[in-house]
PDB file of C-alpha atoms in Angstrom:
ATOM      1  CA  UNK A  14     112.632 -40.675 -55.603  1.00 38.00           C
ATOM      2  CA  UNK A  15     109.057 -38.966 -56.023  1.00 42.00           C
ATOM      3  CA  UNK A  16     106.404 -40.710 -54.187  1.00 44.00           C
ATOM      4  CA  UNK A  17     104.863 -42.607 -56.093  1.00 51.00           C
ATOM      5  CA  UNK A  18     101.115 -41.153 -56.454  1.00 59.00           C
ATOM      6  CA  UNK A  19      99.310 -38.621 -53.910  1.00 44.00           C
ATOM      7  CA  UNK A  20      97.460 -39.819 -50.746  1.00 49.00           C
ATOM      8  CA  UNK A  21      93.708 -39.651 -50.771  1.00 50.00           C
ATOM      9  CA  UNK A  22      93.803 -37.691 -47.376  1.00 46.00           C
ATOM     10  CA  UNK A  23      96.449 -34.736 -48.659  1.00 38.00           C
ATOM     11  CA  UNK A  24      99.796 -34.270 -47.497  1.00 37.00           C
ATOM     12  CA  UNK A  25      98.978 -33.605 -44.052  1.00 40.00           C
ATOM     13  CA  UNK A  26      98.851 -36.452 -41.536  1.00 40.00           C
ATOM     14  CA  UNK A  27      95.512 -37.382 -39.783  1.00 41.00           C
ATOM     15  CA  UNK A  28      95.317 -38.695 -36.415  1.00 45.00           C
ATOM     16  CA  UNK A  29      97.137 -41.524 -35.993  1.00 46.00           C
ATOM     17  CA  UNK A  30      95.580 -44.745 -38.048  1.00 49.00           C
ATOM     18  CA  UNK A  31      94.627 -47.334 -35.598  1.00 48.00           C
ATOM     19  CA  UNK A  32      95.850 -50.464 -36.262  1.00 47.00           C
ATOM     20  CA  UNK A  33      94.757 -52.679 -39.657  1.00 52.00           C
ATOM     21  CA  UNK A  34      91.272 -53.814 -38.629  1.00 56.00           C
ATOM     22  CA  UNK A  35      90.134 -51.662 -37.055  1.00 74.00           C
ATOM     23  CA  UNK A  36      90.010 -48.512 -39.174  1.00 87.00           C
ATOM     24  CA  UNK A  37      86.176 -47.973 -40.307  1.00 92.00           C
ATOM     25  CA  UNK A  38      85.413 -49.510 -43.529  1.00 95.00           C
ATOM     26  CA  UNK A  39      82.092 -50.070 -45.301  1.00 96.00           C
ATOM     27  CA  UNK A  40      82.894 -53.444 -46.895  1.00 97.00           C
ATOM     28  CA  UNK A  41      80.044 -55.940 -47.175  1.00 97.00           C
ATOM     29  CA  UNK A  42      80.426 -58.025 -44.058  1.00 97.00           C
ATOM     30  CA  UNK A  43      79.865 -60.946 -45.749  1.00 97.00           C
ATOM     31  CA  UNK A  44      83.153 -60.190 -47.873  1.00 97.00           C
ATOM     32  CA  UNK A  45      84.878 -58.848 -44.611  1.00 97.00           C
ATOM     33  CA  UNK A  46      83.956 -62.074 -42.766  1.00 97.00           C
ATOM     34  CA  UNK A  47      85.669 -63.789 -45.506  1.00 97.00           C
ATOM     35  CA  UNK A  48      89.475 -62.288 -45.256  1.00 97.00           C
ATOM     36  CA  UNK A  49      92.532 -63.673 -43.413  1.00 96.00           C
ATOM     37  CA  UNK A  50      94.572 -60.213 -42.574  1.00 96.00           C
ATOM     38  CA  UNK A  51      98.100 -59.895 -41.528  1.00 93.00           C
ATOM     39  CA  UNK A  52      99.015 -58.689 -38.218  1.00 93.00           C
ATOM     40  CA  UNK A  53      98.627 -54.917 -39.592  1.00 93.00           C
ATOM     41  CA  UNK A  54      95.084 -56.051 -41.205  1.00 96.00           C
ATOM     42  CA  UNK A  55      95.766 -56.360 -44.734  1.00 96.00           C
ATOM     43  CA  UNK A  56      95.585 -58.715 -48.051  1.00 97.00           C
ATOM     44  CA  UNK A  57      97.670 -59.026 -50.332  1.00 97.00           C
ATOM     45  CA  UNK A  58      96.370 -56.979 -53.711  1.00 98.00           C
ATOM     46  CA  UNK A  59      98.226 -58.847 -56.815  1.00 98.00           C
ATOM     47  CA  UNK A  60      97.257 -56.441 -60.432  1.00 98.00           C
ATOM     48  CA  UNK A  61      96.917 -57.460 -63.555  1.00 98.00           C
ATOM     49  CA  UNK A  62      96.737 -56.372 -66.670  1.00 98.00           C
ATOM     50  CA  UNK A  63      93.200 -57.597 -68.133  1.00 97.00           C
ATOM     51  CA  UNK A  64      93.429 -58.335 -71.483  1.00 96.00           C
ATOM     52  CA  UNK A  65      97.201 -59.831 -71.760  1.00 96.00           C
ATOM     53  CA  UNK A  66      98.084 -61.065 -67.797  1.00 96.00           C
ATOM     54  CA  UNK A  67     100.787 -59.505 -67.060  1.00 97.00           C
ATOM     55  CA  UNK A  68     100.800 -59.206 -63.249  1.00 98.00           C
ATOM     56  CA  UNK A  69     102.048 -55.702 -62.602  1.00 98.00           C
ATOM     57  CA  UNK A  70     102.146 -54.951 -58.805  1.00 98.00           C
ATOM     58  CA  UNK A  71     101.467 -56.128 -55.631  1.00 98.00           C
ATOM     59  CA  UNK A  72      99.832 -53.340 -53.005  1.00 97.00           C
ATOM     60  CA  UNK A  73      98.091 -54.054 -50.076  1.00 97.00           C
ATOM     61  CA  UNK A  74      94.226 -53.268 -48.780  1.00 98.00           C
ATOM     62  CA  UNK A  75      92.722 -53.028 -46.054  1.00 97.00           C
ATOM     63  CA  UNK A  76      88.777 -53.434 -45.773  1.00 98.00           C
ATOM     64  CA  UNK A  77      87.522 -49.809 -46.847  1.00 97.00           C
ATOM     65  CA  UNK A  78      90.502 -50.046 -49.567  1.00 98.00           C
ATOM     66  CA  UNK A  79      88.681 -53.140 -50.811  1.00 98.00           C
ATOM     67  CA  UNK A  80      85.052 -51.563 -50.526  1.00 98.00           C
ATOM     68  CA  UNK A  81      86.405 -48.452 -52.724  1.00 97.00           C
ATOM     69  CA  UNK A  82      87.972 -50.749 -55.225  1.00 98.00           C
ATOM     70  CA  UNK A  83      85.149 -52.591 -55.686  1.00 98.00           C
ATOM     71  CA  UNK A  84      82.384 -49.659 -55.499  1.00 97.00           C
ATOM     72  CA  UNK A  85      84.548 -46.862 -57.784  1.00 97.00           C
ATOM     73  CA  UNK A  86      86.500 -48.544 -60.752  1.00 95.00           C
ATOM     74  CA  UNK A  87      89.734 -47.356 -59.358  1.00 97.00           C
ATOM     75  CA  UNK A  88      92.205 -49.226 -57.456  1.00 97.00           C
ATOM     76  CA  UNK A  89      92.502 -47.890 -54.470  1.00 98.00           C
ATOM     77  CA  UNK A  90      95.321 -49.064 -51.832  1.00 98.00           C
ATOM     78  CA  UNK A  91      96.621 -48.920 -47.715  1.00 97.00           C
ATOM     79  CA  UNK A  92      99.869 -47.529 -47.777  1.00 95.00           C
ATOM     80  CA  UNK A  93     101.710 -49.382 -45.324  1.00 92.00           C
ATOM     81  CA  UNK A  94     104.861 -46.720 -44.963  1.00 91.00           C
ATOM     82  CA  UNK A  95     102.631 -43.307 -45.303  1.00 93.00           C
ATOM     83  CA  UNK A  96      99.573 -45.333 -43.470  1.00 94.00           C
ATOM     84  CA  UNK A  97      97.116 -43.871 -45.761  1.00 96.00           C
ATOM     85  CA  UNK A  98      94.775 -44.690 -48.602  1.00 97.00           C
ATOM     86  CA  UNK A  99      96.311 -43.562 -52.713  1.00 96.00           C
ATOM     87  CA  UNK A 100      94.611 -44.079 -55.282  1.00 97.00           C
ATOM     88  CA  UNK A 101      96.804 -45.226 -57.873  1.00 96.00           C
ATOM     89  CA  UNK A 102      97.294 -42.585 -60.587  1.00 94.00           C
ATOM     90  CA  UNK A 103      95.823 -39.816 -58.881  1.00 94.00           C
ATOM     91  CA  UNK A 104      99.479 -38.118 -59.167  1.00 91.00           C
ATOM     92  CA  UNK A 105     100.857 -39.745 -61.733  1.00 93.00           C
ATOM     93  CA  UNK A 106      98.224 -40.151 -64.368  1.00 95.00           C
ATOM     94  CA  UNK A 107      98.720 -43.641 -64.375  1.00 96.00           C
ATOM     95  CA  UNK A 108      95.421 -44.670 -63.365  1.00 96.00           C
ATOM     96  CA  UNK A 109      94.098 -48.677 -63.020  1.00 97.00           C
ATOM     97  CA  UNK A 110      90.922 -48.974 -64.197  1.00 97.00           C
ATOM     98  CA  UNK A 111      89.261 -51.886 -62.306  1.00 98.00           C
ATOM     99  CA  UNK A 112      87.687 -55.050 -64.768  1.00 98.00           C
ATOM    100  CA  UNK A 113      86.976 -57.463 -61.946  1.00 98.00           C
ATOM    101  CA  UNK A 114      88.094 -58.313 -58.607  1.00 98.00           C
ATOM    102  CA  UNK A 115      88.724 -61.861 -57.444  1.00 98.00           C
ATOM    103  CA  UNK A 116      89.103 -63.392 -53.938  1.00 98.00           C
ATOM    104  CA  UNK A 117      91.166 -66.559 -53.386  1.00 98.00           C
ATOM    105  CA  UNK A 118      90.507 -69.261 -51.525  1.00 97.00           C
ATOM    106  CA  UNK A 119      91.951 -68.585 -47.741  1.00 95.00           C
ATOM    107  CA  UNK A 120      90.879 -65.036 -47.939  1.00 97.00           C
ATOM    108  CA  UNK A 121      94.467 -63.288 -48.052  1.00 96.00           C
ATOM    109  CA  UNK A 122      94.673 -62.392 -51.351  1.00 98.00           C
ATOM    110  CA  UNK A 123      93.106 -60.531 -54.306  1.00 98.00           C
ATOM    111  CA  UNK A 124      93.558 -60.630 -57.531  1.00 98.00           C
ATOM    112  CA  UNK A 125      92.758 -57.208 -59.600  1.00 98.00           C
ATOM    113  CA  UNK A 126      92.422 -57.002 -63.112  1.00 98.00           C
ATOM    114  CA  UNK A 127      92.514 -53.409 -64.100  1.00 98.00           C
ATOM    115  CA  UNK A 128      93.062 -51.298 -67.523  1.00 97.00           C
ATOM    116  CA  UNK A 129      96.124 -49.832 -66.714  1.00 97.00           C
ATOM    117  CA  UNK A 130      97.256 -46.277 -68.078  1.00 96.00           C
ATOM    118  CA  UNK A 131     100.893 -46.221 -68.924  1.00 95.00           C
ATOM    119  CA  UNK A 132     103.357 -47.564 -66.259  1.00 96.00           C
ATOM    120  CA  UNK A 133     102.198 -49.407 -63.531  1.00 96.00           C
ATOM    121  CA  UNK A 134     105.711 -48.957 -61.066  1.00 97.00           C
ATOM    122  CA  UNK A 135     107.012 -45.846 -60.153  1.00 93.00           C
ATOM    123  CA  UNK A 136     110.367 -46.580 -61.402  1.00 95.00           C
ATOM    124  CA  UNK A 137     108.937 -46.428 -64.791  1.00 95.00           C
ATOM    125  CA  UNK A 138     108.859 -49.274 -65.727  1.00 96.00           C
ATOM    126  CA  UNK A 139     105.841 -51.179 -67.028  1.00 96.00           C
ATOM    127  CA  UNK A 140     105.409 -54.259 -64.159  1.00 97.00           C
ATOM    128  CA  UNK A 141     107.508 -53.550 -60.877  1.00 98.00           C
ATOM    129  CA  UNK A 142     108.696 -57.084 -60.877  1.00 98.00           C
ATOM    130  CA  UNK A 143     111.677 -55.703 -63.026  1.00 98.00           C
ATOM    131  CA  UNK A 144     114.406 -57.551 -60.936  1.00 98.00           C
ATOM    132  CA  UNK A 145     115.440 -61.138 -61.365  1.00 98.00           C
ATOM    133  CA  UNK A 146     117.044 -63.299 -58.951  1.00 98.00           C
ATOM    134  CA  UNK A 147     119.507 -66.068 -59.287  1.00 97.00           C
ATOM    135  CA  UNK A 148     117.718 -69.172 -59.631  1.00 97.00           C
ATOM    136  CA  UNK A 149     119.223 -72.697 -59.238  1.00 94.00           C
ATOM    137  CA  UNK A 150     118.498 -76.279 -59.020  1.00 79.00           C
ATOM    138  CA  UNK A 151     121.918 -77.958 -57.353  1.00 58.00           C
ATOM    139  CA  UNK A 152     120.982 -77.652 -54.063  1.00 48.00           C
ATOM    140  CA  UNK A 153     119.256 -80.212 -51.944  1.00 48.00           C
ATOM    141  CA  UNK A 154     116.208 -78.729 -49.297  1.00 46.00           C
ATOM    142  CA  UNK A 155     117.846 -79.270 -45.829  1.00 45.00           C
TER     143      UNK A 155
ATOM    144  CA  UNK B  21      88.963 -80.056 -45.762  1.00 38.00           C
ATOM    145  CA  UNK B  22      92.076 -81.606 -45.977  1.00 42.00           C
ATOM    146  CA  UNK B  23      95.673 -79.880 -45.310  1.00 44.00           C
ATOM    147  CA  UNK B  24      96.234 -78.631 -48.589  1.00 51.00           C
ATOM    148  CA  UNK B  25     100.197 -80.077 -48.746  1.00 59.00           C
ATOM    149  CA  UNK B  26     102.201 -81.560 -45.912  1.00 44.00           C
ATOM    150  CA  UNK B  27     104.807 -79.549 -44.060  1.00 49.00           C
ATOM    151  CA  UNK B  28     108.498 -80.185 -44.434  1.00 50.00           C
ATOM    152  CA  UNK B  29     108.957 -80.746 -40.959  1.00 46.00           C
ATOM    153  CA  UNK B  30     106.341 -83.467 -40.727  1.00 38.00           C
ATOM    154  CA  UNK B  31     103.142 -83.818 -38.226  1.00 37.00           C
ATOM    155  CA  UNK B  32     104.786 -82.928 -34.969  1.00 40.00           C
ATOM    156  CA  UNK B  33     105.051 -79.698 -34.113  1.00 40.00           C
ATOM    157  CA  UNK B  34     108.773 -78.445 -33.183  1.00 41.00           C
ATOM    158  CA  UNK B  35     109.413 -75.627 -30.517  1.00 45.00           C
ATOM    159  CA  UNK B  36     107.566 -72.803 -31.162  1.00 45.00           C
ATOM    160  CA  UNK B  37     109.027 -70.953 -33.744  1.00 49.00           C
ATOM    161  CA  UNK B  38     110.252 -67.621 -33.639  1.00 48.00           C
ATOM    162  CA  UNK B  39     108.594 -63.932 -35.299  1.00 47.00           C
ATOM    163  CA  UNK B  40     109.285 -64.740 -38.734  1.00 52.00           C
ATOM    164  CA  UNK B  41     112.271 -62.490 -38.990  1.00 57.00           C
ATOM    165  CA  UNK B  42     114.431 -64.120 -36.508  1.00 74.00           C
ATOM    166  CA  UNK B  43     113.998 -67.858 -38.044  1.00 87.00           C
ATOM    167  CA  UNK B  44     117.819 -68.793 -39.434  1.00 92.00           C
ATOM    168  CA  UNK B  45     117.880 -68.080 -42.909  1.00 95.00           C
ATOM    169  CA  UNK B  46     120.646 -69.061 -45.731  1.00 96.00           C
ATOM    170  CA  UNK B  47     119.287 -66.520 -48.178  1.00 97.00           C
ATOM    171  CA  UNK B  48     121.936 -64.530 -49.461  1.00 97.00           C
ATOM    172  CA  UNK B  49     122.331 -61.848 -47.795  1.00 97.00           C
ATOM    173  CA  UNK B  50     122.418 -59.147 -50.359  1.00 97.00           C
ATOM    174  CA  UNK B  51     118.867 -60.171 -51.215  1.00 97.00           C
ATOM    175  CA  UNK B  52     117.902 -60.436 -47.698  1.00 97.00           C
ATOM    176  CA  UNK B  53     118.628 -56.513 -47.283  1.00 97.00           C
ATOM    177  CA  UNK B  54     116.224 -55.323 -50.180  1.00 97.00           C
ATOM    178  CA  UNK B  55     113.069 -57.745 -48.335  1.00 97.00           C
ATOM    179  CA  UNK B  56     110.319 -55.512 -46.640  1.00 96.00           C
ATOM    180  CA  UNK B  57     108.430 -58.212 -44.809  1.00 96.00           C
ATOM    181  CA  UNK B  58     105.259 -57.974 -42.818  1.00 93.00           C
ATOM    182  CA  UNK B  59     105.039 -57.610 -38.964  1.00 93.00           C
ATOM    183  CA  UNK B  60     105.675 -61.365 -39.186  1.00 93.00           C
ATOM    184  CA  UNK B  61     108.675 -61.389 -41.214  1.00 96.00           C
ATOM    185  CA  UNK B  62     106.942 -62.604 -44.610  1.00 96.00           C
ATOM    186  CA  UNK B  63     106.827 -61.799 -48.519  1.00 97.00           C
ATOM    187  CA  UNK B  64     103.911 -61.865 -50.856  1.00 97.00           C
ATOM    188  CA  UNK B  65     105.010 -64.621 -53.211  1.00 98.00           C
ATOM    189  CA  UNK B  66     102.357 -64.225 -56.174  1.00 98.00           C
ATOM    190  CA  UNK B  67     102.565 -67.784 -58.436  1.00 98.00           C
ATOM    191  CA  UNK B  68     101.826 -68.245 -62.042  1.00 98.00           C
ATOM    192  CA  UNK B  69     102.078 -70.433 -64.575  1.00 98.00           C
ATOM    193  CA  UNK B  70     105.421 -69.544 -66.731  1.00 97.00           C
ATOM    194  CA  UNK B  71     103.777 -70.373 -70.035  1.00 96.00           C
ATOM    195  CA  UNK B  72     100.746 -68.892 -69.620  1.00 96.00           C
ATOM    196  CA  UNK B  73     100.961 -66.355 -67.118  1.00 96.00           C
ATOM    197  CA  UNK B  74      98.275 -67.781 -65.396  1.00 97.00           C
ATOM    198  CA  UNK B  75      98.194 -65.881 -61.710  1.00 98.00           C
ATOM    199  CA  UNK B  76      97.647 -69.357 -59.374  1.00 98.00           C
ATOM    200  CA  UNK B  77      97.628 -68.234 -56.284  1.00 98.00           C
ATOM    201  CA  UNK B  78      99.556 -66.254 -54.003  1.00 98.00           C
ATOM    202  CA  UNK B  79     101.577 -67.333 -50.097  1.00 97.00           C
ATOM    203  CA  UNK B  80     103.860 -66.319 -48.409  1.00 97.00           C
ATOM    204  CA  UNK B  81     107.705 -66.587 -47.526  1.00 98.00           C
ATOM    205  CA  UNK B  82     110.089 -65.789 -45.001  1.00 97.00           C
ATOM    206  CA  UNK B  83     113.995 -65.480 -46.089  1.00 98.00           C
ATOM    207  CA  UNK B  84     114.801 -69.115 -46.065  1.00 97.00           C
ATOM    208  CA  UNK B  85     111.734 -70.051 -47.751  1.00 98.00           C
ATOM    209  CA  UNK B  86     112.699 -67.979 -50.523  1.00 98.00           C
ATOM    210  CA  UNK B  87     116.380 -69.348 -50.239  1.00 98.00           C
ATOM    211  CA  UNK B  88     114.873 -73.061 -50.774  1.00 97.00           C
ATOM    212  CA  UNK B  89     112.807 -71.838 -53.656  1.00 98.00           C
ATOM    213  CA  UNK B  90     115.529 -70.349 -55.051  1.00 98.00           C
ATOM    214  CA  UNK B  91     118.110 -73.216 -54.362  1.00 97.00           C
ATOM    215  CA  UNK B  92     115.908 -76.506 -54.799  1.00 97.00           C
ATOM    216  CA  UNK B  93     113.602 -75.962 -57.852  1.00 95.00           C
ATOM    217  CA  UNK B  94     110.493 -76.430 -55.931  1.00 97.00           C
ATOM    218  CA  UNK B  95     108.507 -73.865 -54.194  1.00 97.00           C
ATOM    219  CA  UNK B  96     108.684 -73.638 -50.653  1.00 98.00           C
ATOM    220  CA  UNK B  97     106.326 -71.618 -48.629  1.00 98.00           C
ATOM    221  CA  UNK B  98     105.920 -70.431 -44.872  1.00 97.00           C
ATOM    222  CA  UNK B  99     102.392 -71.381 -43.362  1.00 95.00           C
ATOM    223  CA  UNK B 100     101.080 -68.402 -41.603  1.00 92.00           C
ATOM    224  CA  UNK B 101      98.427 -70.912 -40.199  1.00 91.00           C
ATOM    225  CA  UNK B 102     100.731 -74.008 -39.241  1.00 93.00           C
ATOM    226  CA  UNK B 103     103.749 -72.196 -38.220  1.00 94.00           C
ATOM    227  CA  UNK B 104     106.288 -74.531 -40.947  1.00 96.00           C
ATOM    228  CA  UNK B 105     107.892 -75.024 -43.917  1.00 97.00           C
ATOM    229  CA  UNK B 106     106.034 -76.703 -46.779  1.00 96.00           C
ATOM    230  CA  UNK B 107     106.727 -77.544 -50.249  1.00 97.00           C
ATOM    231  CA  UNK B 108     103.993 -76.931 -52.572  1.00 96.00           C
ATOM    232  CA  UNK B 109     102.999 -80.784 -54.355  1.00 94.00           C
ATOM    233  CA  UNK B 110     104.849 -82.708 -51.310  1.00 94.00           C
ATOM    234  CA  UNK B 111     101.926 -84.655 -50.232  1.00 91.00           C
ATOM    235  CA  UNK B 112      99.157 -83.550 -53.177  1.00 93.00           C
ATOM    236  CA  UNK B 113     101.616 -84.230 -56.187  1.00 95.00           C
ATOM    237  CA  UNK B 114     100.743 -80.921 -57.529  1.00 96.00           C
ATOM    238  CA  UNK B 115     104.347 -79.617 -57.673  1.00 96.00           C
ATOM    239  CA  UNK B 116     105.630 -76.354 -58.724  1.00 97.00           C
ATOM    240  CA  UNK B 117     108.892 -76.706 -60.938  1.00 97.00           C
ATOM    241  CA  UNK B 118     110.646 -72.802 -60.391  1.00 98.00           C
ATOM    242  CA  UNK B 119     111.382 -71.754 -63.580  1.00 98.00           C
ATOM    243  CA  UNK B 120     112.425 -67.953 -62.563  1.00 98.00           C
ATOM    244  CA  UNK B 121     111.737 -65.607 -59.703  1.00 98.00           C
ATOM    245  CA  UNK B 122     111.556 -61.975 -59.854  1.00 98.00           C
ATOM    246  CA  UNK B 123     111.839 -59.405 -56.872  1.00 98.00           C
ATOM    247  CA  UNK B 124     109.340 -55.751 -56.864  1.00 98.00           C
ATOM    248  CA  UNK B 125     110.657 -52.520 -56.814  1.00 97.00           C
ATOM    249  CA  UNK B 126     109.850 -52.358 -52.906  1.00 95.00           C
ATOM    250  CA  UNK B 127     110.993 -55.761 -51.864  1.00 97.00           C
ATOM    251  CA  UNK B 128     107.538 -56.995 -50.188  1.00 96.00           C
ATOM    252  CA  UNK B 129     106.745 -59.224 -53.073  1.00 98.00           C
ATOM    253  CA  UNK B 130     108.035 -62.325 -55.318  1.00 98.00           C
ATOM    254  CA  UNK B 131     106.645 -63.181 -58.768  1.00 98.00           C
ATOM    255  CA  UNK B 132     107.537 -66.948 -58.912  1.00 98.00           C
ATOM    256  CA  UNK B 133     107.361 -68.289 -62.878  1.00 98.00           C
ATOM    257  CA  UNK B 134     106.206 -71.847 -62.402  1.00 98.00           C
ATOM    258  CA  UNK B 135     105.568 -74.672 -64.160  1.00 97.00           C
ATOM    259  CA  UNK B 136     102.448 -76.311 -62.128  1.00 97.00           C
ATOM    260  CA  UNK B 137     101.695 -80.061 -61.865  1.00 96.00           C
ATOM    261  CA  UNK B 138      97.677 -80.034 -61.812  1.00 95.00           C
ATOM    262  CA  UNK B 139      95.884 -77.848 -59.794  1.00 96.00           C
ATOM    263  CA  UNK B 140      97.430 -75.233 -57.883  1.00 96.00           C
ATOM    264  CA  UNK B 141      94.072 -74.726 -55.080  1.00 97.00           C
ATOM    265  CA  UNK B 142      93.869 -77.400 -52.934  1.00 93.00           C
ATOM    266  CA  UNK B 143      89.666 -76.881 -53.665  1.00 95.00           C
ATOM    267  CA  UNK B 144      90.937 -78.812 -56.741  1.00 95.00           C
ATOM    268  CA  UNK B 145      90.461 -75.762 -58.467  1.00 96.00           C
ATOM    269  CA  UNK B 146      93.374 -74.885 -60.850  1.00 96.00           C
ATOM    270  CA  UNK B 147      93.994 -71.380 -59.370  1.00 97.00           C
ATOM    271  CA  UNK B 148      92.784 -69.867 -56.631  1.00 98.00           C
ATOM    272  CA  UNK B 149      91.164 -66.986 -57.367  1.00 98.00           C
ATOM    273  CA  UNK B 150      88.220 -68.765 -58.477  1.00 98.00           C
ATOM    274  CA  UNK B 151      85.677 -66.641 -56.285  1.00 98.00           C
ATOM    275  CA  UNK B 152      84.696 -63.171 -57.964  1.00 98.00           C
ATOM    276  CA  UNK B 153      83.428 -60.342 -56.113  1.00 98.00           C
ATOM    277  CA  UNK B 154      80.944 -57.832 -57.372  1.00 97.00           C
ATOM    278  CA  UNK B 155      82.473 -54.710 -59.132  1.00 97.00           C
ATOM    279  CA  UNK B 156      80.598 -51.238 -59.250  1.00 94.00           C
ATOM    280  CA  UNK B 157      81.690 -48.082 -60.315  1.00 79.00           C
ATOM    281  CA  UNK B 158      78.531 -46.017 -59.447  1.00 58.00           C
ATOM    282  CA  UNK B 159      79.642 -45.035 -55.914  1.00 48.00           C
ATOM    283  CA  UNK B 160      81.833 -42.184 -55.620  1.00 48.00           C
ATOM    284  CA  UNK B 161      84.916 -42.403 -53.374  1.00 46.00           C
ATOM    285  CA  UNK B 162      84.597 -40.118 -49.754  1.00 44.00           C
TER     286      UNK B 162
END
């Protein structure tokens, strides 16, 4: 399976990444004071499409991924397996135009609303939430 | 502020739990083999409205949270903050019916299809992401 779009920083990997929050990132601190990270400094990045909703990934950012999203009109994620910034489309030609950017209330989340240019997984398909699983109702919470 | 919904396992805190991966889990295990949690052992679960496709808001669940969401009809979370269980609506009313569930290509997210009692933020807001953040595009990425 191709990856799925080219790393900003090439094919050849930097120095090791420190850890989440601390890489250097020049995010408004009053947005930065605002997040909730995970353990490896990140929120959650949910995409949708602008016009018709249809949430079509989740990726993950960390602050400077944030700051470039916000300050270049393209999406721009952490990749947690490589550990470095892609820009989505930037291989693929399936770019995500950003419309607007909203934070939720704790701080862990964004929600991206982007023009997006052909198929937003990898796979091919339109949304990557392509897989449905079993749902039920007969079983009491224990 | 108060806690947004009450945990499952009520006000007194049990013995510390566990990293998230290593909590007992009933989720089956087939499903349990395609998750790629966090360093804490958790899923983005991204909530919307089924109808409308209304993104709500998003938290987060380890492998029996998304068993009991899966099993019960009602979404259960994992609180990174208080360390339980809770059931979204148990103490605020605003439930969340599951209507379907849908895994990513990469197994670090849900997309739970709900049908949401009220509001979903416990601002009183009816989704979280009620707090936008400027967008630019004038900056070029470096």
């Amino acid at each position: 399976m191709p990856v799925p779009d080219a790393p900003v920083t090439g094919a050849h990997r930097e120095t090791p990444e420190p850890p989440g929050g601390d890489r250097p990132s020049r995010l408004d601190p009053a947005i930065a004071a605002r997040l909730r990270r995970t353990p490896d400094g990140l929120v959650a990045a949910v995409v949708r499409q602008h016009d018709s909703g249809e949430v079509l990934m989740v990726a993950w950012m960390d602050d400077e991924a944030l700051h470039r999203t916000l300050t270049t009109g393209r999406a721009t994620y952490w990749s947690r397996s490589r550990r470095e910034y892609w820009v989505k489309g930037a291989t693929s030609g399936h770019h995500q135009y950003v419309r607007s950017v909203a934070l939720d209330c704790d701080g862990d989340a964004v929600l991206v609303s982007v023009d997006q240019v052909g198929a937003a997984c990898h796979t091919g398909h339109r949304t990557c939430f392509f897989t449905e699983l079993p749902v039920s109702s007969g079983e009491v919470a224990s």
